[in-house]
């Protein structure tokens, strides 16, 4: 029983963004579920996120996720989160729906 309590204590002391710990082989729905179940604020780093991590965003499917990666590769990364609207197919509504989840 003590070891279970210790594990829970250690787990509660460790806080890190899902974007850093998520494996690329997880489905977008699994990433969202993991973030909620573990109590982490899901933050997606635009300049390093995988295809699966980008697909976890609202309104972003595989094609838009690929477009985001292509844009960042061709433009030396994003300089601001607002620059996401420069990606073809991503407008102000998608940005607004996800802005609180995004970082550089």
mmCIF file of N, CA and C in Angstrom:
data_model
loop_
_atom_site.group_PDB
_atom_site.id
_atom_site.type_symbol
_atom_site.label_atom_id
_atom_site.label_comp_id
_atom_site.label_asym_id
_atom_site.label_seq_id
_atom_site.Cartn_x
_atom_site.Cartn_y
_atom_site.Cartn_z
ATOM 1 N N UNK A 1 0.818 -1.188 0.000
ATOM 2 C CA UNK A 1 0.000 0.000 0.000
ATOM 3 C C UNK A 1 0.864 1.255 0.000
ATOM 4 N N UNK A 2 1.971 1.222 0.751
ATOM 5 C CA UNK A 2 2.842 2.392 0.809
ATOM 6 C C UNK A 2 3.462 2.685 -0.549
ATOM 7 N N UNK A 3 3.833 1.652 -1.293
ATOM 8 C CA UNK A 3 4.451 1.878 -2.599
ATOM 9 C C UNK A 3 3.459 2.516 -3.569
ATOM 10 N N UNK A 4 2.181 2.143 -3.476
ATOM 11 C CA UNK A 4 1.161 2.758 -4.323
ATOM 12 C C UNK A 4 1.006 4.227 -3.985
ATOM 13 N N UNK A 5 1.017 4.558 -2.700
ATOM 14 C CA UNK A 5 0.926 5.953 -2.282
ATOM 15 C C UNK A 5 2.131 6.746 -2.758
ATOM 16 N N UNK A 6 3.303 6.137 -2.688
ATOM 17 C CA UNK A 6 4.522 6.808 -3.130
ATOM 18 C C UNK A 6 4.478 7.073 -4.635
ATOM 19 N N UNK A 7 4.004 6.100 -5.378
ATOM 20 C CA UNK A 7 3.901 6.266 -6.825
ATOM 21 C C UNK A 7 2.932 7.397 -7.159
ATOM 22 N N UNK A 8 1.804 7.434 -6.471
ATOM 23 C CA UNK A 8 0.822 8.507 -6.699
ATOM 24 C C UNK A 8 1.419 9.870 -6.351
ATOM 25 N N UNK A 9 2.168 9.933 -5.271
ATOM 26 C CA UNK A 9 2.802 11.178 -4.873
ATOM 27 C C UNK A 9 3.812 11.631 -5.914
ATOM 28 N N UNK A 10 4.659 10.712 -6.345
ATOM 29 C CA UNK A 10 5.656 11.062 -7.362
ATOM 30 C C UNK A 10 4.992 11.486 -8.666
ATOM 31 N N UNK A 11 3.946 10.794 -9.050
ATOM 32 C CA UNK A 11 3.239 11.137 -10.283
ATOM 33 C C UNK A 11 2.621 12.524 -10.196
ATOM 34 N N UNK A 12 2.125 12.871 -9.016
ATOM 35 C CA UNK A 12 1.504 14.188 -8.868
ATOM 36 C C UNK A 12 2.536 15.316 -8.862
ATOM 37 N N UNK A 13 3.780 14.991 -8.517
ATOM 38 C CA UNK A 13 4.828 16.013 -8.492
ATOM 39 C C UNK A 13 5.446 16.256 -9.863
ATOM 40 N N UNK A 14 5.253 15.301 -10.745
ATOM 41 C CA UNK A 14 5.847 15.432 -12.067
ATOM 42 C C UNK A 14 4.807 16.019 -13.006
ATOM 43 N N UNK A 15 5.084 17.185 -13.532
ATOM 44 C CA UNK A 15 4.162 17.817 -14.485
ATOM 45 C C UNK A 15 4.937 18.154 -15.742
ATOM 46 N N UNK A 16 4.456 17.679 -16.852
ATOM 47 C CA UNK A 16 5.101 17.988 -18.111
ATOM 48 C C UNK A 16 4.054 17.961 -19.209
ATOM 49 N N UNK A 17 4.263 18.747 -20.274
ATOM 50 C CA UNK A 17 3.269 18.805 -21.351
ATOM 51 C C UNK A 17 3.169 17.481 -22.092
ATOM 52 N N UNK A 18 1.975 17.172 -22.521
ATOM 53 C CA UNK A 18 1.739 15.965 -23.283
ATOM 54 C C UNK A 18 2.569 15.958 -24.553
ATOM 55 N N UNK A 19 2.773 17.100 -25.156
ATOM 56 C CA UNK A 19 3.513 17.175 -26.417
ATOM 57 C C UNK A 19 4.923 16.606 -26.271
ATOM 58 N N UNK A 20 5.488 16.700 -25.085
ATOM 59 C CA UNK A 20 6.840 16.207 -24.872
ATOM 60 C C UNK A 20 6.850 14.696 -24.687
ATOM 61 N N UNK A 21 5.773 14.151 -24.116
ATOM 62 C CA UNK A 21 5.784 12.744 -23.750
ATOM 63 C C UNK A 21 5.022 11.840 -24.708
ATOM 64 N N UNK A 22 4.201 12.407 -25.544
ATOM 65 C CA UNK A 22 3.365 11.584 -26.418
ATOM 66 C C UNK A 22 4.204 10.848 -27.452
ATOM 67 N N UNK A 23 3.857 9.610 -27.684
ATOM 68 C CA UNK A 23 4.529 8.816 -28.700
ATOM 69 C C UNK A 23 3.836 9.049 -30.037
ATOM 70 N N UNK A 24 4.612 9.078 -31.103
ATOM 71 C CA UNK A 24 4.077 9.325 -32.431
ATOM 72 C C UNK A 24 3.115 8.247 -32.891
ATOM 73 N N UNK A 25 3.176 7.068 -32.302
ATOM 74 C CA UNK A 25 2.338 5.980 -32.771
ATOM 75 C C UNK A 25 0.954 5.971 -32.143
ATOM 76 N N UNK A 26 0.634 6.941 -31.315
ATOM 77 C CA UNK A 26 -0.687 6.996 -30.706
ATOM 78 C C UNK A 26 -1.639 7.752 -31.624
ATOM 79 N N UNK A 27 -2.883 7.296 -31.660
ATOM 80 C CA UNK A 27 -3.911 7.962 -32.448
ATOM 81 C C UNK A 27 -4.261 9.291 -31.773
ATOM 82 N N UNK A 28 -4.709 10.282 -32.553
ATOM 83 C CA UNK A 28 -5.076 11.581 -31.972
ATOM 84 C C UNK A 28 -6.079 11.466 -30.835
ATOM 85 N N UNK A 29 -7.072 10.588 -30.974
ATOM 86 C CA UNK A 29 -8.062 10.436 -29.907
ATOM 87 C C UNK A 29 -7.420 9.897 -28.634
ATOM 88 N N UNK A 30 -6.420 9.037 -28.775
ATOM 89 C CA UNK A 30 -5.701 8.504 -27.608
ATOM 90 C C UNK A 30 -4.930 9.610 -26.908
ATOM 91 N N UNK A 31 -4.352 10.538 -27.687
ATOM 92 C CA UNK A 31 -3.605 11.642 -27.094
ATOM 93 C C UNK A 31 -4.516 12.520 -26.259
ATOM 94 N N UNK A 32 -5.707 12.833 -26.789
ATOM 95 C CA UNK A 32 -6.666 13.649 -26.039
ATOM 96 C C UNK A 32 -7.091 12.930 -24.768
ATOM 97 N N UNK A 33 -7.412 11.642 -24.895
ATOM 98 C CA UNK A 33 -7.857 10.860 -23.749
ATOM 99 C C UNK A 33 -6.759 10.778 -22.687
ATOM 100 N N UNK A 34 -5.516 10.599 -23.118
ATOM 101 C CA UNK A 34 -4.396 10.526 -22.183
ATOM 102 C C UNK A 34 -4.247 11.841 -21.423
ATOM 103 N N UNK A 35 -4.357 12.944 -22.124
ATOM 104 C CA UNK A 35 -4.210 14.250 -21.482
ATOM 105 C C UNK A 35 -5.279 14.462 -20.425
ATOM 106 N N UNK A 36 -6.517 14.128 -20.753
ATOM 107 C CA UNK A 36 -7.614 14.316 -19.821
ATOM 108 C C UNK A 36 -7.481 13.379 -18.631
ATOM 109 N N UNK A 37 -7.202 12.105 -18.883
ATOM 110 C CA UNK A 37 -7.136 11.126 -17.803
ATOM 111 C C UNK A 37 -5.974 11.385 -16.849
ATOM 112 N N UNK A 38 -4.893 11.943 -17.370
ATOM 113 C CA UNK A 38 -3.735 12.206 -16.517
ATOM 114 C C UNK A 38 -3.762 13.606 -15.922
ATOM 115 N N UNK A 39 -4.742 14.403 -16.319
ATOM 116 C CA UNK A 39 -4.883 15.733 -15.751
ATOM 117 C C UNK A 39 -3.883 16.742 -16.289
ATOM 118 N N UNK A 40 -3.267 16.460 -17.413
ATOM 119 C CA UNK A 40 -2.311 17.386 -17.992
ATOM 120 C C UNK A 40 -3.009 18.356 -18.925
ATOM 121 N N UNK A 41 -2.538 19.563 -18.951
ATOM 122 C CA UNK A 41 -2.996 20.511 -19.950
ATOM 123 C C UNK A 41 -2.298 20.128 -21.251
ATOM 124 N N UNK A 42 -3.086 19.836 -22.253
ATOM 125 C CA UNK A 42 -2.502 19.413 -23.518
ATOM 126 C C UNK A 42 -1.981 20.638 -24.252
ATOM 127 N N UNK A 43 -0.682 20.699 -24.457
ATOM 128 C CA UNK A 43 -0.054 21.789 -25.191
ATOM 129 C C UNK A 43 0.648 21.181 -26.395
ATOM 130 N N UNK A 44 0.326 21.689 -27.562
ATOM 131 C CA UNK A 44 0.949 21.226 -28.786
ATOM 132 C C UNK A 44 1.956 22.276 -29.224
ATOM 133 N N UNK A 45 3.196 21.864 -29.384
ATOM 134 C CA UNK A 45 4.251 22.775 -29.814
ATOM 135 C C UNK A 45 4.315 22.735 -31.341
ATOM 136 N N UNK A 46 3.903 23.829 -31.953
ATOM 137 C CA UNK A 46 3.804 23.873 -33.417
ATOM 138 C C UNK A 46 5.102 23.529 -34.128
ATOM 139 N N UNK A 47 6.217 23.901 -33.569
ATOM 140 C CA UNK A 47 7.490 23.703 -34.260
ATOM 141 C C UNK A 47 8.090 22.310 -34.078
ATOM 142 N N UNK A 48 7.485 21.484 -33.240
ATOM 143 C CA UNK A 48 8.031 20.140 -33.017
ATOM 144 C C UNK A 48 6.978 19.034 -33.025
ATOM 145 N N UNK A 49 5.716 19.373 -33.088
ATOM 146 C CA UNK A 49 4.645 18.383 -32.971
ATOM 147 C C UNK A 49 4.667 17.377 -34.120
ATOM 148 N N UNK A 50 4.324 16.156 -33.800
ATOM 149 C CA UNK A 50 4.216 15.102 -34.801
ATOM 150 C C UNK A 50 2.888 15.236 -35.536
ATOM 151 N N UNK A 51 2.749 14.452 -36.582
ATOM 152 C CA UNK A 51 1.507 14.410 -37.353
ATOM 153 C C UNK A 51 0.341 14.044 -36.441
ATOM 154 N N UNK A 52 0.506 13.022 -35.627
ATOM 155 C CA UNK A 52 -0.558 12.570 -34.719
ATOM 156 C C UNK A 52 -0.912 13.634 -33.693
ATOM 157 N N UNK A 53 0.078 14.318 -33.168
ATOM 158 C CA UNK A 53 -0.186 15.359 -32.182
ATOM 159 C C UNK A 53 -0.973 16.510 -32.806
ATOM 160 N N UNK A 54 -0.626 16.895 -34.025
ATOM 161 C CA UNK A 54 -1.359 17.968 -34.704
ATOM 162 C C UNK A 54 -2.795 17.550 -34.994
ATOM 163 N N UNK A 55 -3.004 16.278 -35.327
ATOM 164 C CA UNK A 55 -4.347 15.785 -35.597
ATOM 165 C C UNK A 55 -5.222 15.760 -34.350
ATOM 166 N N UNK A 56 -4.629 15.862 -33.190
ATOM 167 C CA UNK A 56 -5.393 15.905 -31.944
ATOM 168 C C UNK A 56 -6.088 17.253 -31.765
ATOM 169 N N UNK A 57 -5.727 18.236 -32.569
ATOM 170 C CA UNK A 57 -6.347 19.552 -32.494
ATOM 171 C C UNK A 57 -7.717 19.546 -33.161
ATOM 172 N N UNK A 58 -8.593 20.396 -32.691
ATOM 173 C CA UNK A 58 -9.942 20.498 -33.246
ATOM 174 C C UNK A 58 -9.882 21.041 -34.673
ATOM 175 N N UNK A 59 -10.516 20.339 -35.589
ATOM 176 C CA UNK A 59 -10.584 20.786 -36.977
ATOM 177 C C UNK A 59 -9.353 20.472 -37.812
ATOM 178 N N UNK A 60 -8.422 19.696 -37.249
ATOM 179 C CA UNK A 60 -7.195 19.345 -37.971
ATOM 180 C C UNK A 60 -7.199 17.848 -38.243
ATOM 181 N N UNK A 61 -7.285 17.513 -39.516
ATOM 182 C CA UNK A 61 -7.192 16.121 -39.933
ATOM 183 C C UNK A 61 -5.797 15.853 -40.472
ATOM 184 N N UNK A 62 -5.647 14.726 -41.120
ATOM 185 C CA UNK A 62 -4.334 14.337 -41.617
ATOM 186 C C UNK A 62 -3.805 15.319 -42.667
ATOM 187 N N UNK A 63 -4.651 15.760 -43.586
ATOM 188 C CA UNK A 63 -4.194 16.664 -44.650
ATOM 189 C C UNK A 63 -3.736 18.008 -44.086
ATOM 190 N N UNK A 64 -4.498 18.566 -43.160
ATOM 191 C CA UNK A 64 -4.112 19.856 -42.572
ATOM 192 C C UNK A 64 -2.870 19.702 -41.696
ATOM 193 N N UNK A 65 -2.767 18.590 -40.992
ATOM 194 C CA UNK A 65 -1.576 18.342 -40.173
ATOM 195 C C UNK A 65 -0.331 18.272 -41.059
ATOM 196 N N UNK A 66 -0.457 17.593 -42.200
ATOM 197 C CA UNK A 66 0.667 17.530 -43.145
ATOM 198 C C UNK A 66 1.004 18.926 -43.683
ATOM 199 N N UNK A 67 -0.024 19.732 -43.938
ATOM 200 C CA UNK A 67 0.197 21.094 -44.430
ATOM 201 C C UNK A 67 0.920 21.941 -43.383
ATOM 202 N N UNK A 68 0.600 21.753 -42.121
ATOM 203 C CA UNK A 68 1.279 22.483 -41.035
ATOM 204 C C UNK A 68 2.754 22.107 -41.003
ATOM 205 N N UNK A 69 3.037 20.819 -41.079
ATOM 206 C CA UNK A 69 4.424 20.347 -41.053
ATOM 207 C C UNK A 69 5.181 20.864 -42.274
ATOM 208 N N UNK A 70 4.545 20.821 -43.432
ATOM 209 C CA UNK A 70 5.182 21.321 -44.652
ATOM 210 C C UNK A 70 5.474 22.816 -44.544
ATOM 211 N N UNK A 71 4.514 23.576 -44.010
ATOM 212 C CA UNK A 71 4.709 25.012 -43.840
ATOM 213 C C UNK A 71 5.884 25.294 -42.913
ATOM 214 N N UNK A 72 5.921 24.616 -41.772
ATOM 215 C CA UNK A 72 7.001 24.899 -40.816
ATOM 216 C C UNK A 72 8.356 24.488 -41.371
ATOM 217 N N UNK A 73 8.397 23.401 -42.157
ATOM 218 C CA UNK A 73 9.653 22.973 -42.763
ATOM 219 C C UNK A 73 10.137 23.968 -43.812
ATOM 220 N N UNK A 74 9.224 24.529 -44.560
ATOM 221 C CA UNK A 74 9.573 25.476 -45.630
ATOM 222 C C UNK A 74 9.834 26.891 -45.140
ATOM 223 N N UNK A 75 9.446 27.196 -43.902
ATOM 224 C CA UNK A 75 9.567 28.567 -43.388
ATOM 225 C C UNK A 75 10.392 28.648 -42.107
ATOM 226 N N UNK A 76 11.235 27.672 -41.877
ATOM 227 C CA UNK A 76 12.071 27.651 -40.670
ATOM 228 C C UNK A 76 11.249 27.772 -39.393
ATOM 229 N N UNK A 77 10.126 27.096 -39.370
ATOM 230 C CA UNK A 77 9.287 27.074 -38.181
ATOM 231 C C UNK A 77 8.340 28.252 -38.097
ATOM 232 N N UNK A 78 7.478 28.188 -37.108
ATOM 233 C CA UNK A 78 6.524 29.259 -36.844
ATOM 234 C C UNK A 78 7.170 30.282 -35.927
ATOM 235 N N UNK A 79 6.940 31.547 -36.216
ATOM 236 C CA UNK A 79 7.453 32.635 -35.366
ATOM 237 C C UNK A 79 6.427 33.011 -34.300
ATOM 238 N N UNK A 80 5.147 32.741 -34.594
ATOM 239 C CA UNK A 80 4.073 32.998 -33.638
ATOM 240 C C UNK A 80 2.952 31.995 -33.885
ATOM 241 N N UNK A 81 2.123 31.781 -32.902
ATOM 242 C CA UNK A 81 0.990 30.874 -33.029
ATOM 243 C C UNK A 81 0.017 31.409 -34.081
ATOM 244 N N UNK A 82 -0.146 32.730 -34.152
ATOM 245 C CA UNK A 82 -1.056 33.340 -35.115
ATOM 246 C C UNK A 82 -0.663 33.060 -36.562
ATOM 247 N N UNK A 83 0.588 32.734 -36.791
ATOM 248 C CA UNK A 83 1.079 32.420 -38.133
ATOM 249 C C UNK A 83 0.435 31.147 -38.685
ATOM 250 N N UNK A 84 -0.195 30.378 -37.836
ATOM 251 C CA UNK A 84 -0.859 29.147 -38.261
ATOM 252 C C UNK A 84 -1.885 29.426 -39.358
ATOM 253 N N UNK A 85 -2.499 30.597 -39.349
ATOM 254 C CA UNK A 85 -3.509 30.921 -40.365
ATOM 255 C C UNK A 85 -2.905 31.095 -41.755
ATOM 256 N N UNK A 86 -1.584 31.139 -41.857
ATOM 257 C CA UNK A 86 -0.930 31.215 -43.160
ATOM 258 C C UNK A 86 -0.875 29.856 -43.850
ATOM 259 N N UNK A 87 -1.201 28.810 -43.110
ATOM 260 C CA UNK A 87 -1.232 27.469 -43.676
ATOM 261 C C UNK A 87 -2.537 27.311 -44.447
ATOM 262 N N UNK A 88 -2.437 26.844 -45.694
ATOM 263 C CA UNK A 88 -3.610 26.689 -46.536
ATOM 264 C C UNK A 88 -4.646 25.793 -45.854
ATOM 265 N N UNK A 89 -5.876 26.274 -45.795
ATOM 266 C CA UNK A 89 -6.971 25.504 -45.210
ATOM 267 C C UNK A 89 -7.208 25.770 -43.738
ATOM 268 N N UNK A 90 -6.380 26.604 -43.132
ATOM 269 C CA UNK A 90 -6.555 26.917 -41.709
ATOM 270 C C UNK A 90 -6.890 28.397 -41.572
ATOM 271 N N UNK A 91 -8.077 28.639 -41.082
ATOM 272 C CA UNK A 91 -8.545 30.012 -40.933
ATOM 273 C C UNK A 91 -8.625 30.439 -39.484
ATOM 274 N N UNK A 92 -9.154 31.637 -39.268
ATOM 275 C CA UNK A 92 -9.253 32.195 -37.913
ATOM 276 C C UNK A 92 -10.054 31.331 -36.940
ATOM 277 N N UNK A 93 -11.080 30.633 -37.430
ATOM 278 C CA UNK A 93 -11.914 29.800 -36.546
ATOM 279 C C UNK A 93 -11.113 28.633 -35.975
ATOM 280 N N UNK A 94 -10.338 27.961 -36.823
ATOM 281 C CA UNK A 94 -9.512 26.841 -36.346
ATOM 282 C C UNK A 94 -8.469 27.352 -35.359
ATOM 283 N N UNK A 95 -7.868 28.492 -35.676
ATOM 284 C CA UNK A 95 -6.888 29.079 -34.757
ATOM 285 C C UNK A 95 -7.538 29.392 -33.414
ATOM 286 N N UNK A 96 -8.697 30.034 -33.443
ATOM 287 C CA UNK A 96 -9.388 30.405 -32.208
ATOM 288 C C UNK A 96 -9.762 29.178 -31.380
ATOM 289 N N UNK A 97 -10.230 28.120 -32.059
ATOM 290 C CA UNK A 97 -10.623 26.889 -31.360
ATOM 291 C C UNK A 97 -9.456 26.204 -30.659
ATOM 292 N N UNK A 98 -8.235 26.450 -31.143
ATOM 293 C CA UNK A 98 -7.069 25.726 -30.638
ATOM 294 C C UNK A 98 -6.006 26.602 -29.983
ATOM 295 N N UNK A 99 -6.170 27.897 -30.015
ATOM 296 C CA UNK A 99 -5.111 28.807 -29.577
ATOM 297 C C UNK A 99 -4.593 28.525 -28.172
ATOM 298 N N UNK A 100 -5.496 28.178 -27.269
ATOM 299 C CA UNK A 100 -5.092 27.907 -25.885
ATOM 300 C C UNK A 100 -4.298 26.618 -25.742
ATOM 301 N N UNK A 101 -4.320 25.780 -26.770
ATOM 302 C CA UNK A 101 -3.615 24.503 -26.735
ATOM 303 C C UNK A 101 -2.260 24.564 -27.422
ATOM 304 N N UNK A 102 -1.960 25.696 -28.052
ATOM 305 C CA UNK A 102 -0.762 25.812 -28.893
ATOM 306 C C UNK A 102 0.341 26.622 -28.233
ATOM 307 N N UNK A 103 1.556 26.228 -28.554
ATOM 308 C CA UNK A 103 2.734 26.989 -28.126
ATOM 309 C C UNK A 103 3.804 26.797 -29.166
ATOM 310 N N UNK A 104 4.894 27.539 -29.042
ATOM 311 C CA UNK A 104 6.010 27.390 -29.960
ATOM 312 C C UNK A 104 7.060 26.544 -29.279
#
